[in-house]
CSV table of C-alpha atoms and ligand atoms in Angstrom, one decimal:
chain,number,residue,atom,x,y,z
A,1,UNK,CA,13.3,8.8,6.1
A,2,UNK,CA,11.8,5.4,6.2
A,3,UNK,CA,14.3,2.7,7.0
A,4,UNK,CA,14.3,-0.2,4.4
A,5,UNK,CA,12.8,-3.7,5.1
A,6,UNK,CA,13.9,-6.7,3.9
A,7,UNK,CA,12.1,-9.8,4.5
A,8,UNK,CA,13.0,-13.6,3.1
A,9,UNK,CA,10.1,-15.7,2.4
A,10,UNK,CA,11.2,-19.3,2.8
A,11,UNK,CA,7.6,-20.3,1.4
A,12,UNK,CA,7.5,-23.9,1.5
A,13,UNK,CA,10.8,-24.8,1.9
A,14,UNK,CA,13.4,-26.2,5.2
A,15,UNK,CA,13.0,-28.5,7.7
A,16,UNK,CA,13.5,-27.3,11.3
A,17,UNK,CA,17.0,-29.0,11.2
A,18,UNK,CA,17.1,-27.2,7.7
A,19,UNK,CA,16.4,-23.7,8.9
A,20,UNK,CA,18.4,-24.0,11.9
A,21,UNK,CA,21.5,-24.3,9.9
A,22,UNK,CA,20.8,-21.9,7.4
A,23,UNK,CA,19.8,-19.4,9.9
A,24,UNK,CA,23.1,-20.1,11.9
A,25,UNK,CA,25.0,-20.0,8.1
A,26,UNK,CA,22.9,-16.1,7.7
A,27,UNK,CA,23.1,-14.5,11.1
A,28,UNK,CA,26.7,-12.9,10.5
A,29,UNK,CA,25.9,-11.9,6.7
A,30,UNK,CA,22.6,-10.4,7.5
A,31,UNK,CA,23.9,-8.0,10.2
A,32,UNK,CA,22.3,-4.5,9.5
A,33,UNK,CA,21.6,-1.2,12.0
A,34,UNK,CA,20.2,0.5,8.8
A,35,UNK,CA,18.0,-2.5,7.3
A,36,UNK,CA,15.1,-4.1,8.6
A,37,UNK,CA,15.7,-7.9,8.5
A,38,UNK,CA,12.9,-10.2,8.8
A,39,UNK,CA,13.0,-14.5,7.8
A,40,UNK,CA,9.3,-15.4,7.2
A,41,UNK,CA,9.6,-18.5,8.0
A,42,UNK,CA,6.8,-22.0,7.9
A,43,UNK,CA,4.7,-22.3,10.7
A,44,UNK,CA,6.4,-25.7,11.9
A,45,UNK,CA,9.7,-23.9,11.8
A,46,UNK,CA,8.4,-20.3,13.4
A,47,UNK,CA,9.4,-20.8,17.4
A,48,UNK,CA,13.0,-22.6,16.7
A,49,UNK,CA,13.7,-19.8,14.5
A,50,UNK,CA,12.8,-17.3,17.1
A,51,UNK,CA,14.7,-18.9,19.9
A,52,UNK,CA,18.0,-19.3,16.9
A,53,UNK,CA,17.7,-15.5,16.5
A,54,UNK,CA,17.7,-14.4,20.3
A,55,UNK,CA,20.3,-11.5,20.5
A,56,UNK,CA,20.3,-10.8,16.7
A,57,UNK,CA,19.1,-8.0,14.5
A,58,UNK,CA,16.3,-10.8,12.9
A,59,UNK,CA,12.7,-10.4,13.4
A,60,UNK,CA,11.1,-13.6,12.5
A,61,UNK,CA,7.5,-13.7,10.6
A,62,UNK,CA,4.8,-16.0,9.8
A,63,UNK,CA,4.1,-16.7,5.9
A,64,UNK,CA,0.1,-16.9,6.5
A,65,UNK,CA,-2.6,-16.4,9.5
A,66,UNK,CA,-6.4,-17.3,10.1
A,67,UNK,CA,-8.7,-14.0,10.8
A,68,UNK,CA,-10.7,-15.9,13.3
A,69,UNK,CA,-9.2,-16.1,17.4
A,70,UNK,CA,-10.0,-19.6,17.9
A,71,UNK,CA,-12.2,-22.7,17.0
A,72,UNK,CA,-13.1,-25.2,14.6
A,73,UNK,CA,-11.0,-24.4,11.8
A,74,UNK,CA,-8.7,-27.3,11.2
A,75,UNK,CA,-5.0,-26.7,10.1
A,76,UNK,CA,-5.3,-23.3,10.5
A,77,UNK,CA,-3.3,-21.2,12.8
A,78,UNK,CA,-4.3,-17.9,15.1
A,79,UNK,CA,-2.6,-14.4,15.4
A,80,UNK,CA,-2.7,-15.3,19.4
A,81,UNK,CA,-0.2,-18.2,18.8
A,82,UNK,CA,1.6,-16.1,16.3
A,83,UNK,CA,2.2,-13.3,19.0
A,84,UNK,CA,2.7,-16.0,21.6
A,85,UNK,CA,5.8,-17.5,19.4
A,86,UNK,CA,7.4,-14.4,19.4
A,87,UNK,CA,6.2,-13.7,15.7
A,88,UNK,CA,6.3,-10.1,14.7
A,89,UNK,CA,5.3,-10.0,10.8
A,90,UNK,CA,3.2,-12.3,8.9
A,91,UNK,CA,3.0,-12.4,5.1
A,92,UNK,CA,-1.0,-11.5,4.1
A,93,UNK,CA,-2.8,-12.7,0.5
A,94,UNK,CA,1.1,-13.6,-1.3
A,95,UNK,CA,0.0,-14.9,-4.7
A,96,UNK,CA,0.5,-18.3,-4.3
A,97,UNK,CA,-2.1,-18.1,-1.6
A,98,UNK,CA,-4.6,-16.3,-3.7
A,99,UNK,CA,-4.1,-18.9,-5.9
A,100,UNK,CA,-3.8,-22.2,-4.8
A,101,UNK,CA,-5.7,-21.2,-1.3
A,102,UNK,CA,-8.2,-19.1,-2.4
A,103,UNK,CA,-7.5,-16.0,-0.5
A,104,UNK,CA,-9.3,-12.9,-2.1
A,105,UNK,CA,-9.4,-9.5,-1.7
A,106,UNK,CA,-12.0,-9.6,1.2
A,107,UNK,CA,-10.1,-12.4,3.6
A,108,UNK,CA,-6.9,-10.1,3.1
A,109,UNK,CA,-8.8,-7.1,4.8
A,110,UNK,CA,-9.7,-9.4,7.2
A,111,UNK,CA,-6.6,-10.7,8.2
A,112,UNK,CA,-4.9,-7.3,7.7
A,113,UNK,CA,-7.9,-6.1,10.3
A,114,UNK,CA,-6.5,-8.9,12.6
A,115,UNK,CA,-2.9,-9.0,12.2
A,116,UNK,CA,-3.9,-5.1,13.3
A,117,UNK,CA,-5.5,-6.0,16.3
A,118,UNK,CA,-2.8,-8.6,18.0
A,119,UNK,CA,0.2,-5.9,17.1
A,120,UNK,CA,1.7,-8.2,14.5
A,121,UNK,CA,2.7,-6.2,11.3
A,122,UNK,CA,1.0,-7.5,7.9
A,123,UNK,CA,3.3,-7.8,4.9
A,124,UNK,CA,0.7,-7.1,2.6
A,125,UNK,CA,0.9,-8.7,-0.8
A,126,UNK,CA,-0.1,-7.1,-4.3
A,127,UNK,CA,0.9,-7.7,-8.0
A,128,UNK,CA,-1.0,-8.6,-11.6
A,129,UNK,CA,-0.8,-11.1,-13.7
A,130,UNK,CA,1.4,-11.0,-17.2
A,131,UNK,CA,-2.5,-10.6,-19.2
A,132,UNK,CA,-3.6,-8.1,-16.4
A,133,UNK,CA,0.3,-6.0,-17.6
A,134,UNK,CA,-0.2,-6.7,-21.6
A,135,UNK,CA,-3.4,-5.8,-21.1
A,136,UNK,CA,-3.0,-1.9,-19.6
A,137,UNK,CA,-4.7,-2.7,-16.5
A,138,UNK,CA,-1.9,-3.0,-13.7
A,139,UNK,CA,-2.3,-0.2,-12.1
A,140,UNK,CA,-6.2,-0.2,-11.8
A,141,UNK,CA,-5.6,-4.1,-10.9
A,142,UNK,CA,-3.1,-3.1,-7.9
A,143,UNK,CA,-5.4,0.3,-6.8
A,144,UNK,CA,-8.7,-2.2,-6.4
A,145,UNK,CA,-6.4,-4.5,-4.3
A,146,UNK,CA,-5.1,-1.9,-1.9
A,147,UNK,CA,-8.1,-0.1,-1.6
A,148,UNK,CA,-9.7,-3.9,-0.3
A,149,UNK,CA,-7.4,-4.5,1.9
A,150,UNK,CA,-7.2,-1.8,3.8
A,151,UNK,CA,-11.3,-1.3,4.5
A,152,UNK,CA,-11.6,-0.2,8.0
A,153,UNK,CA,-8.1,-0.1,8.7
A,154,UNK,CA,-7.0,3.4,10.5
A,155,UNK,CA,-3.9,5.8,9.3
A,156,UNK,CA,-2.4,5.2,12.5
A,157,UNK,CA,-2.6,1.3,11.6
A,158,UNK,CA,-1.5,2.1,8.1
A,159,UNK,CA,1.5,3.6,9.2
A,160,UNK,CA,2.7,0.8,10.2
A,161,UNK,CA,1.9,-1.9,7.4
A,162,UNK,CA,4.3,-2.8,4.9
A,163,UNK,CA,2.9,-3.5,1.3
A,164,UNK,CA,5.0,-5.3,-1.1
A,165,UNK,CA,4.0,-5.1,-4.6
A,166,UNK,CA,4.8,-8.7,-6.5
A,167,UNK,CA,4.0,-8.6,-10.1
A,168,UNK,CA,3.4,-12.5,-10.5
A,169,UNK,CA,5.0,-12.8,-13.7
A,170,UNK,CA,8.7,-11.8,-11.4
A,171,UNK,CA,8.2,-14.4,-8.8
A,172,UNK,CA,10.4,-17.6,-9.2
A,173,UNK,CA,11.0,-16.6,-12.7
A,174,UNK,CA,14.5,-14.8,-12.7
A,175,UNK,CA,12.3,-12.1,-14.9
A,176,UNK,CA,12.4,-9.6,-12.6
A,177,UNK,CA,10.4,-6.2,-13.2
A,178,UNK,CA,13.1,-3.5,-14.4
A,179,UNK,CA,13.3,-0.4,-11.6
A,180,UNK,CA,11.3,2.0,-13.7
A,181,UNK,CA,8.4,-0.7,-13.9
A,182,UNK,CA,8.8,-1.5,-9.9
A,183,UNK,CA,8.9,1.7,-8.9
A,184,UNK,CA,5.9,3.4,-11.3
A,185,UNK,CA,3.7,0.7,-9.3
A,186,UNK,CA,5.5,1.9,-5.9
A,187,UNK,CA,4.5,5.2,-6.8
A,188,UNK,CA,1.1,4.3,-7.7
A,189,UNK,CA,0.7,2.2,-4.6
A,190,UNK,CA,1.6,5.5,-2.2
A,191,UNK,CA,-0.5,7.5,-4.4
A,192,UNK,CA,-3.1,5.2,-3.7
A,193,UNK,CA,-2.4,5.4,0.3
A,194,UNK,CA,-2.6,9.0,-0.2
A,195,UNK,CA,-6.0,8.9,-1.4
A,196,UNK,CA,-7.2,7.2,1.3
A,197,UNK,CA,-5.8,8.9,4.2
A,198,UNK,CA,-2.9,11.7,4.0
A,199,UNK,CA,0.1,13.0,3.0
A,200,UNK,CA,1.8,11.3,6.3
A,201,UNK,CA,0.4,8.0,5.8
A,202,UNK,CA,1.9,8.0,2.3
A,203,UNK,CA,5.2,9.0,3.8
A,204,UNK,CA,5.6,6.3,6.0
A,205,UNK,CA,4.0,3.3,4.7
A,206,UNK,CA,6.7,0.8,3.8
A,207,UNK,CA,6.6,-0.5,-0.1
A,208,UNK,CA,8.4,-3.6,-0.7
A,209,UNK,CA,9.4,-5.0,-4.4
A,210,UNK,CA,9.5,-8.6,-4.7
A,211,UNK,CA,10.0,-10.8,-7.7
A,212,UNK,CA,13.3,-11.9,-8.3
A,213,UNK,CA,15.0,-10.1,-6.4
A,214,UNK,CA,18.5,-11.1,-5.9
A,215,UNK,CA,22.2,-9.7,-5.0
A,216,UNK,CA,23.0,-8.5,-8.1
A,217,UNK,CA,19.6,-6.2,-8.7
A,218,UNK,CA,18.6,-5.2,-5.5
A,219,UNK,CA,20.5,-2.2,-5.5
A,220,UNK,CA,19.0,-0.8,-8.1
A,221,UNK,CA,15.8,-1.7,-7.2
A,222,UNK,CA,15.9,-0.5,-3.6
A,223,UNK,CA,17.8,3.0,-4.9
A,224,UNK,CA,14.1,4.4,-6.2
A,225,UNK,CA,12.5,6.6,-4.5
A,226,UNK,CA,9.0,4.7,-3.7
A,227,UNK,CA,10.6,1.4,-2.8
A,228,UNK,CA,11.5,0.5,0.6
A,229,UNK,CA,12.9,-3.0,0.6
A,230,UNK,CA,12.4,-6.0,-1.1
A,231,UNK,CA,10.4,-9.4,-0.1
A,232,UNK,CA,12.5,-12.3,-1.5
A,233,UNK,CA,12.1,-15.9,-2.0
A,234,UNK,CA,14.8,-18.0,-3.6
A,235,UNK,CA,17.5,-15.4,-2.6
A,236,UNK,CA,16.4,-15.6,0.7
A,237,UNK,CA,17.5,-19.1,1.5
A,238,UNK,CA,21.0,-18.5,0.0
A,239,UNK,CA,24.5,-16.3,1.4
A,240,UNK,CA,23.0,-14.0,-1.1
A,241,UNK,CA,20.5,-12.4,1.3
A,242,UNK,CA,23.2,-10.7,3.2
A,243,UNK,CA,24.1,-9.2,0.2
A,244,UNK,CA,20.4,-8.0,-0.7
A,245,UNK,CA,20.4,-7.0,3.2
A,246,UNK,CA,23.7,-4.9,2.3
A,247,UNK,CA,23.3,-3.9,-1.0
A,248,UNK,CA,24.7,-0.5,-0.9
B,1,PGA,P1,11.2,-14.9,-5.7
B,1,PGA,O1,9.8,-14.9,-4.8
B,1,PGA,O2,12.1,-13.9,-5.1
B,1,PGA,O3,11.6,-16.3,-5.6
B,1,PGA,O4,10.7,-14.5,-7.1
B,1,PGA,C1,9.3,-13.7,-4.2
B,1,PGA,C2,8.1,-14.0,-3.4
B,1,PGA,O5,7.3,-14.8,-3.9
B,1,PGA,O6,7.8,-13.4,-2.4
């Protein structure tokens, strides 16, 4: 049985003093032995968090990564500072990146091929486009995707990456995909994993759904079969996420 993930992804939002007190205001609500709980949080805010969650069932993560070790690449930040921070996820080609940061298909694999490397888990991000949907394509969109960014990765690397599948019409719209639509693409997604390596890399890969995901669908949602867990934004910087965290 694969044990569900849920991850916040606090985007671009909270000071340090901010995330502090929400984190503090979480803690008791997000309490879970059955749930992975993980607060993907900014960089600036990344090694307060992980001293505030010291003792607790929270895993923090980073929302982004470089692919290179070190050097001239200004603004950006390493996996080795990452791992050094206490960081155990990071968040790889999210939507918003692809779009305003120009992250494609090819610096997801290498990041993925990275995050890999240093032990850090990649939360890798999917989804298509309301045209790429209306236009029949969503599937073949979401296969191409997957099948890029894991070039070169191993099944025993595989294993261990959690994909979450983010149509980008759901995110930040309150239109969230219904759990037939969410899990068809889950479905696909493992399908896909089982093409390219087994029947056990299917099995244990973790599929998130994100896109408006809050307390009151989440169950639903994380009942289907192919979905493991949700990545959240808005919900995740409200009480609300110890709901989606307990949404049996
Ligand atoms: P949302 O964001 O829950 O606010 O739709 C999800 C995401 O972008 O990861």
């Amino acid at each position: 049985m694969r044990k569900k993930i849920v991850a916040g992804n606090w985007k671009m939002n909270m000071t340090k003093t901010e995330a502090l007190a929400l984190i503090d205001e979480l803690k008791p609500l997000v309490a879970s032995d059955e749930v992975d709980v993980v607060f993907c949080v900014p960089a600036i805010d990344i090694i307060p968090a992980v001293e505030a969650v010291k003792g607790t069932n929270i895993e923090i993560g980073a929302e982004n990564m470089y692919f290179e070790e070190s050097g001239a690449y200004t603004g950006e930040i390493s996996p080795n500072m990452l791992v050094d921070a206490g960081v155990k996820y990071v968040i790889i080609g999210h939507s918003e990146r692809r779009e305003y940061f120009a992250e494609t298909d090819e610096t997801v694999n290498k990041k993925v091929l990275k995050a890999f490397e240093h032990g850090i888990t990649p939360i890798i991000c999917c989804g298509e486009s309301l045209t790429q949907r209306e236009q029949g394509i969503t599937i073949d969109w979401i296969r191409q995707q997957i099948k890029i960014a894991f070039l070169n990765v191993t099944a025993d690397q595989a294993k261990k990456a959690v994909i979450a599948y983010e149509p980008i019409w759901a995110i930040g719209t309150g239109k969230t995909a219904t759990s037939d639509q969410a899990e068809e693409v889950c479905g696909a997604i493992r399908e896909c994993i089982k093409e390219i390596y087994d029947d056990a890399t299917a099995e244990e890969i973790r599929i998130q759904y994100g896109g408006s995901v809050n307390a009151g669908n989440a169950a639903e949602l994380f009942a289907k079969p192919d979905i493991d867990g949700g990545l959240v934004g808005g919900a995740s910087l409200k009480p609300d996420f110890g709901k989606i965290v307990n949404y049996k």
